[in-house]
PDB file of C-alpha atoms in Angstrom:
ATOM      1  CA  MET I 283      -0.029  -0.047  -0.053  1.00  0.00           C
ATOM      2  CA  SER I 284       1.396   3.595  -0.863  1.00  0.00           C
ATOM      3  CA  ASP I 285       1.897   6.226   1.960  1.00  0.00           C
ATOM      4  CA  ASN I 286      -0.521   8.607   0.212  1.00  0.00           C
ATOM      5  CA  LYS I 287      -3.647   6.340   0.706  1.00  0.00           C
ATOM      6  CA  ALA I 288      -5.534   7.029   3.809  1.00  0.00           C
ATOM      7  CA  LEU I 289      -7.657   3.775   4.643  1.00  0.00           C
ATOM      8  CA  VAL I 290      -9.322   2.731   7.652  1.00  0.00           C
ATOM      9  CA  PRO I 291      -9.345  -0.829   7.781  1.00  0.00           C
ATOM     10  CA  SER I 292     -12.556  -2.614   8.889  1.00  0.00           C
ATOM     11  CA  HIS I 293     -11.926  -6.201   9.818  1.00  0.00           C
ATOM     12  CA  GLU I 294      -9.101  -8.544   8.697  1.00  0.00           C
ATOM     13  CA  ARG I 295     -11.463 -10.183   6.394  1.00  0.00           C
ATOM     14  CA  GLY I 296     -13.434  -7.406   4.921  1.00  0.00           C
ATOM     15  CA  ALA I 297     -12.769  -4.659   2.668  1.00  0.00           C
ATOM     16  CA  ALA I 298     -11.393  -1.201   3.755  1.00  0.00           C
ATOM     17  CA  LEU I 299     -13.213   1.961   3.538  1.00  0.00           C
ATOM     18  CA  ASP I 300     -11.445   4.446   1.393  1.00  0.00           C
ATOM     19  CA  LEU I 301     -11.241   7.691   3.117  1.00  0.00           C
ATOM     20  CA  ARG I 302      -9.124   9.652   0.811  1.00  0.00           C
ATOM     21  CA  GLY I 303      -9.972  13.486   0.234  1.00  0.00           C
ATOM     22  CA  ASP I 304     -11.880  15.548   2.786  1.00  0.00           C
ATOM     23  CA  THR I 305     -15.184  14.142   2.315  1.00  0.00           C
ATOM     24  CA  GLN I 306     -16.692  10.655   1.468  1.00  0.00           C
ATOM     25  CA  ASP I 307     -19.851   9.972  -0.482  1.00  0.00           C
ATOM     26  CA  PHE I 308     -22.372   7.545   0.374  1.00  0.00           C
ATOM     27  CA  VAL I 309     -25.955   6.594  -1.071  1.00  0.00           C
ATOM     28  CA  THR I 310     -28.134   6.511   2.092  1.00  0.00           C
ATOM     29  CA  ALA I 311     -30.940   4.114   2.802  1.00  0.00           C
ATOM     30  CA  TYR I 312     -33.365   3.826   5.732  1.00  0.00           C
ATOM     31  CA  ILE I 313     -34.238   0.302   7.040  1.00  0.00           C
ATOM     32  CA  GLY I 314     -37.138   1.341   9.732  1.00  0.00           C
ATOM     33  CA  LYS I 315     -35.674   4.545  11.253  1.00  0.00           C
ATOM     34  CA  GLN I 316     -32.201   3.513  10.925  1.00  0.00           C
ATOM     35  CA  LEU I 317     -29.924   5.404   8.356  1.00  0.00           C
ATOM     36  CA  PHE I 318     -27.335   3.171   6.471  1.00  0.00           C
ATOM     37  CA  GLY I 319     -24.816   4.322   3.937  1.00  0.00           C
ATOM     38  CA  ILE I 320     -23.246   2.369   1.097  1.00  0.00           C
ATOM     39  CA  PRO I 321     -20.075   3.793  -0.625  1.00  0.00           C
ATOM     40  CA  VAL I 322     -21.455   5.673  -3.687  1.00  0.00           C
ATOM     41  CA  LEU I 323     -18.639   4.039  -6.145  1.00  0.00           C
ATOM     42  CA  THR I 324     -20.149   0.523  -5.309  1.00  0.00           C
ATOM     43  CA  VAL I 325     -23.831   1.484  -6.411  1.00  0.00           C
ATOM     44  CA  GLN I 326     -24.707   0.681 -10.050  1.00  0.00           C
ATOM     45  CA  ASP I 327     -28.518   1.633  -9.963  1.00  0.00           C
ATOM     46  CA  VAL I 328     -31.399   2.503  -7.671  1.00  0.00           C
ATOM     47  CA  LEU I 329     -34.707   0.640  -8.352  1.00  0.00           C
ATOM     48  CA  GLY I 330     -38.386   0.865  -7.290  1.00  0.00           C
ATOM     49  CA  PRO I 331     -40.532  -2.021  -6.577  1.00  0.00           C
ATOM     50  CA  GLN I 332     -39.317  -5.032  -8.753  1.00  0.00           C
ATOM     51  CA  ARG I 333     -41.036  -8.532  -9.474  1.00  0.00           C
ATOM     52  CA  ILE I 334     -38.837 -10.999  -7.617  1.00  0.00           C
ATOM     53  CA  THR I 335     -38.622 -14.671  -8.351  1.00  0.00           C
ATOM     54  CA  ARG I 336     -37.897 -16.728  -5.472  1.00  0.00           C
ATOM     55  CA  ILE I 337     -34.794 -19.112  -5.631  1.00  0.00           C
ATOM     56  CA  PRO I 338     -35.347 -22.568  -4.065  1.00  0.00           C
ATOM     57  CA  LEU I 339     -33.184 -23.778  -1.340  1.00  0.00           C
ATOM     58  CA  ALA I 340     -31.610 -20.194  -1.123  1.00  0.00           C
ATOM     59  CA  PRO I 341     -30.802 -18.728   2.283  1.00  0.00           C
ATOM     60  CA  PRO I 342     -33.542 -16.634   3.823  1.00  0.00           C
ATOM     61  CA  GLU I 343     -31.889 -13.448   3.426  1.00  0.00           C
ATOM     62  CA  VAL I 344     -32.163 -14.158  -0.454  1.00  0.00           C
ATOM     63  CA  ALA I 345     -35.430 -12.745  -1.427  1.00  0.00           C
ATOM     64  CA  GLY I 346     -34.894 -14.163  -4.995  1.00  0.00           C
ATOM     65  CA  SER I 347     -33.742 -12.712  -8.300  1.00  0.00           C
ATOM     66  CA  LEU I 348     -34.800 -10.021 -10.821  1.00  0.00           C
ATOM     67  CA  ASN I 349     -34.244  -9.095 -14.251  1.00  0.00           C
ATOM     68  CA  LEU I 350     -32.465  -5.911 -14.793  1.00  0.00           C
ATOM     69  CA  ARG I 351     -32.060  -4.917 -18.551  1.00  0.00           C
ATOM     70  CA  GLY I 352     -31.435  -8.665 -19.266  1.00  0.00           C
ATOM     71  CA  ARG I 353     -29.120  -9.423 -16.426  1.00  0.00           C
ATOM     72  CA  ILE I 354     -29.939 -11.736 -13.571  1.00  0.00           C
ATOM     73  CA  VAL I 355     -29.819  -9.786 -10.289  1.00  0.00           C
ATOM     74  CA  THR I 356     -29.882 -11.646  -6.855  1.00  0.00           C
ATOM     75  CA  ALA I 357     -32.090  -9.627  -4.441  1.00  0.00           C
ATOM     76  CA  ILE I 358     -30.820  -9.525  -0.845  1.00  0.00           C
ATOM     77  CA  ASP I 359     -33.362  -8.556   1.917  1.00  0.00           C
ATOM     78  CA  VAL I 360     -30.976  -6.437   4.001  1.00  0.00           C
ATOM     79  CA  ARG I 361     -33.673  -6.119   6.737  1.00  0.00           C
ATOM     80  CA  LYS I 362     -33.319 -10.034   7.345  1.00  0.00           C
ATOM     81  CA  ARG I 363     -29.524  -9.940   6.788  1.00  0.00           C
ATOM     82  CA  LEU I 364     -29.381  -7.616   9.515  1.00  0.00           C
ATOM     83  CA  GLY I 365     -31.541  -9.658  11.793  1.00  0.00           C
ATOM     84  CA  LEU I 366     -34.514  -7.359  12.035  1.00  0.00           C
ATOM     85  CA  ARG I 367     -38.188  -8.073  12.208  1.00  0.00           C
ATOM     86  CA  GLU I 368     -40.296  -8.076   9.119  1.00  0.00           C
ATOM     87  CA  LYS I 369     -41.713  -4.943   7.803  1.00  0.00           C
ATOM     88  CA  GLU I 370     -45.226  -4.008   9.229  1.00  0.00           C
ATOM     89  CA  ASP I 371     -46.504  -2.329   6.245  1.00  0.00           C
ATOM     90  CA  GLU I 372     -47.301  -3.271   2.823  1.00  0.00           C
ATOM     91  CA  ASP I 373     -44.755  -0.813   1.145  1.00  0.00           C
ATOM     92  CA  PRO I 374     -42.674  -2.753  -1.266  1.00  0.00           C
ATOM     93  CA  GLY I 375     -39.673  -0.634  -0.644  1.00  0.00           C
ATOM     94  CA  MET I 376     -36.839  -0.072  -2.878  1.00  0.00           C
ATOM     95  CA  SER I 377     -33.403  -1.533  -3.991  1.00  0.00           C
ATOM     96  CA  ILE I 378     -29.948  -0.435  -4.374  1.00  0.00           C
ATOM     97  CA  VAL I 379     -28.078  -2.397  -6.931  1.00  0.00           C
ATOM     98  CA  VAL I 380     -24.489  -2.898  -6.318  1.00  0.00           C
ATOM     99  CA  ASP I 381     -21.698  -5.040  -8.348  1.00  0.00           C
ATOM    100  CA  GLN I 382     -19.725  -7.437  -6.355  1.00  0.00           C
ATOM    101  CA  GLY I 383     -17.079  -9.302  -8.177  1.00  0.00           C
ATOM    102  CA  GLY I 384     -18.698  -8.949 -11.365  1.00  0.00           C
ATOM    103  CA  GLU I 385     -22.245 -10.029 -10.137  1.00  0.00           C
ATOM    104  CA  LEU I 386     -25.045  -7.743  -9.778  1.00  0.00           C
ATOM    105  CA  TYR I 387     -26.759  -7.809  -6.214  1.00  0.00           C
ATOM    106  CA  SER I 388     -30.230  -5.822  -5.406  1.00  0.00           C
ATOM    107  CA  LEU I 389     -30.138  -4.786  -1.755  1.00  0.00           C
ATOM    108  CA  MET I 390     -33.775  -4.406  -0.662  1.00  0.00           C
ATOM    109  CA  VAL I 391     -34.319  -1.570   1.878  1.00  0.00           C
ATOM    110  CA  ASP I 392     -37.306   0.362   2.971  1.00  0.00           C
ATOM    111  CA  GLN I 393     -36.403   3.621   1.563  1.00  0.00           C
ATOM    112  CA  VAL I 394     -33.467   5.063  -0.365  1.00  0.00           C
ATOM    113  CA  GLY I 395     -32.448   8.519   0.660  1.00  0.00           C
ATOM    114  CA  GLU I 396     -30.023  10.847  -0.959  1.00  0.00           C
ATOM    115  CA  VAL I 397     -26.259  10.930  -1.783  1.00  0.00           C
ATOM    116  CA  LEU I 398     -24.544  12.227   1.341  1.00  0.00           C
ATOM    117  CA  SER I 399     -21.248  13.677   1.607  1.00  0.00           C
ATOM    118  CA  VAL I 400     -19.734  13.468   4.940  1.00  0.00           C
ATOM    119  CA  PRO I 401     -16.413  14.788   6.455  1.00  0.00           C
ATOM    120  CA  ARG I 402     -13.827  11.935   6.737  1.00  0.00           C
ATOM    121  CA  LYS I 403     -12.755  13.260   9.870  1.00  0.00           C
ATOM    122  CA  ALA I 404     -16.088  12.376  11.363  1.00  0.00           C
ATOM    123  CA  PHE I 405     -15.545   8.914  10.652  1.00  0.00           C
ATOM    124  CA  GLU I 406     -15.498   6.597  13.947  1.00  0.00           C
ATOM    125  CA  GLN I 407     -14.970   2.752  14.404  1.00  0.00           C
ATOM    126  CA  ASN I 408     -17.988   0.782  15.271  1.00  0.00           C
ATOM    127  CA  PRO I 409     -19.162   1.397  18.888  1.00  0.00           C
ATOM    128  CA  ALA I 410     -19.247  -1.511  21.385  1.00  0.00           C
ATOM    129  CA  THR I 411     -22.874  -0.896  21.878  1.00  0.00           C
ATOM    130  CA  LEU I 412     -23.763  -1.400  18.056  1.00  0.00           C
ATOM    131  CA  ASP I 413     -25.608  -4.717  17.616  1.00  0.00           C
ATOM    132  CA  SER I 414     -23.008  -7.558  17.215  1.00  0.00           C
ATOM    133  CA  ARG I 415     -24.481  -8.560  13.785  1.00  0.00           C
ATOM    134  CA  TRP I 416     -24.612  -4.921  12.551  1.00  0.00           C
ATOM    135  CA  ARG I 417     -20.965  -4.514  13.451  1.00  0.00           C
ATOM    136  CA  GLU I 418     -20.217  -7.777  11.459  1.00  0.00           C
ATOM    137  CA  PHE I 419     -21.590  -6.000   8.273  1.00  0.00           C
ATOM    138  CA  SER I 420     -20.331  -2.429   8.977  1.00  0.00           C
ATOM    139  CA  ASP I 421     -17.318  -0.483   8.350  1.00  0.00           C
ATOM    140  CA  GLY I 422     -17.941   2.266  10.879  1.00  0.00           C
ATOM    141  CA  ILE I 423     -20.159   5.163  11.699  1.00  0.00           C
ATOM    142  CA  PHE I 424     -20.726   8.748  11.130  1.00  0.00           C
ATOM    143  CA  ARG I 425     -22.449  10.852  13.745  1.00  0.00           C
ATOM    144  CA  LEU I 426     -24.724  13.179  11.867  1.00  0.00           C
ATOM    145  CA  ASP I 427     -27.082  15.816  13.316  1.00  0.00           C
ATOM    146  CA  LYS I 428     -29.708  13.695  15.320  1.00  0.00           C
ATOM    147  CA  LYS I 429     -28.825  10.556  13.407  1.00  0.00           C
ATOM    148  CA  LEU I 430     -26.316   7.651  13.193  1.00  0.00           C
ATOM    149  CA  LEU I 431     -25.131   6.873   9.772  1.00  0.00           C
ATOM    150  CA  VAL I 432     -24.049   3.130   9.751  1.00  0.00           C
ATOM    151  CA  ILE I 433     -21.700   2.175   6.925  1.00  0.00           C
ATOM    152  CA  LEU I 434     -22.446  -1.016   5.429  1.00  0.00           C
ATOM    153  CA  ASP I 435     -19.592  -3.126   3.938  1.00  0.00           C
ATOM    154  CA  VAL I 436     -21.199  -4.555   0.784  1.00  0.00           C
ATOM    155  CA  THR I 437     -18.376  -7.381   0.670  1.00  0.00           C
ATOM    156  CA  ARG I 438     -19.060  -8.746   3.938  1.00  0.00           C
ATOM    157  CA  LEU I 439     -22.947  -8.378   3.595  1.00  0.00           C
ATOM    158  CA  LEU I 440     -22.815 -10.596   0.746  1.00  0.00           C
ATOM    159  CA  ASP I 441     -20.523 -13.118   1.860  1.00  0.00           C
ATOM    160  CA  PHE I 442     -22.649 -15.984   2.787  1.00  0.00           C
ATOM    161  CA  ASN I 443     -19.850 -18.277   2.977  1.00  0.00           C
ATOM    162  CA  ALA I 444     -18.517 -16.545   6.122  1.00  0.00           C
ATOM    163  CA  ALA I 445     -21.524 -17.430   8.173  1.00  0.00           C
ATOM    164  CA  VAL I 446     -21.607 -21.133   6.932  1.00  0.00           C
ATOM    165  CA  LYS I 447     -17.627 -21.348   7.977  1.00  0.00           C
ATOM    166  CA  GLN I 448     -18.368 -19.939  11.397  1.00  0.00           C
ATOM    167  CA  ALA I 449     -21.252 -22.311  11.864  1.00  0.00           C
ATOM    168  CA  GLY I 450     -19.450 -25.236  10.805  1.00  0.00           C
TER     169      GLY I 450
END
């Protein structure tokens, strides 16, 4: 690694959050009332409600697949992945499409917010009080006015093999 890169490592097994420059840009999303951020450079598209086809024998967090302009996209229910309860309303939510290793994934969330630029100096490691499952999938946090922005590590969020290895 060259000396001019300011990287904050997440976990030994995860990707690093790139904090070069004065600000970092995130696509924000809500799940319930919690604000999450996904690094803007990993986002390919934002979608409204989609027709999703179930995949037999897939993990419960895999909602199914969808067709996006001729490409098959795996839909991940982020709410389930984070261990949260089912939605209480009938709102179908939205999706943030990310590219992971050449494959497209649709991260299903309740609502997509805006692109938010936050000062890199405001970045903090995950607090010990953050839910352990969230810490597993988070690079860190930013404390905003009256809100906590939890940064999702897309690589770890989509690594279903890690959970199998830990359970086995």
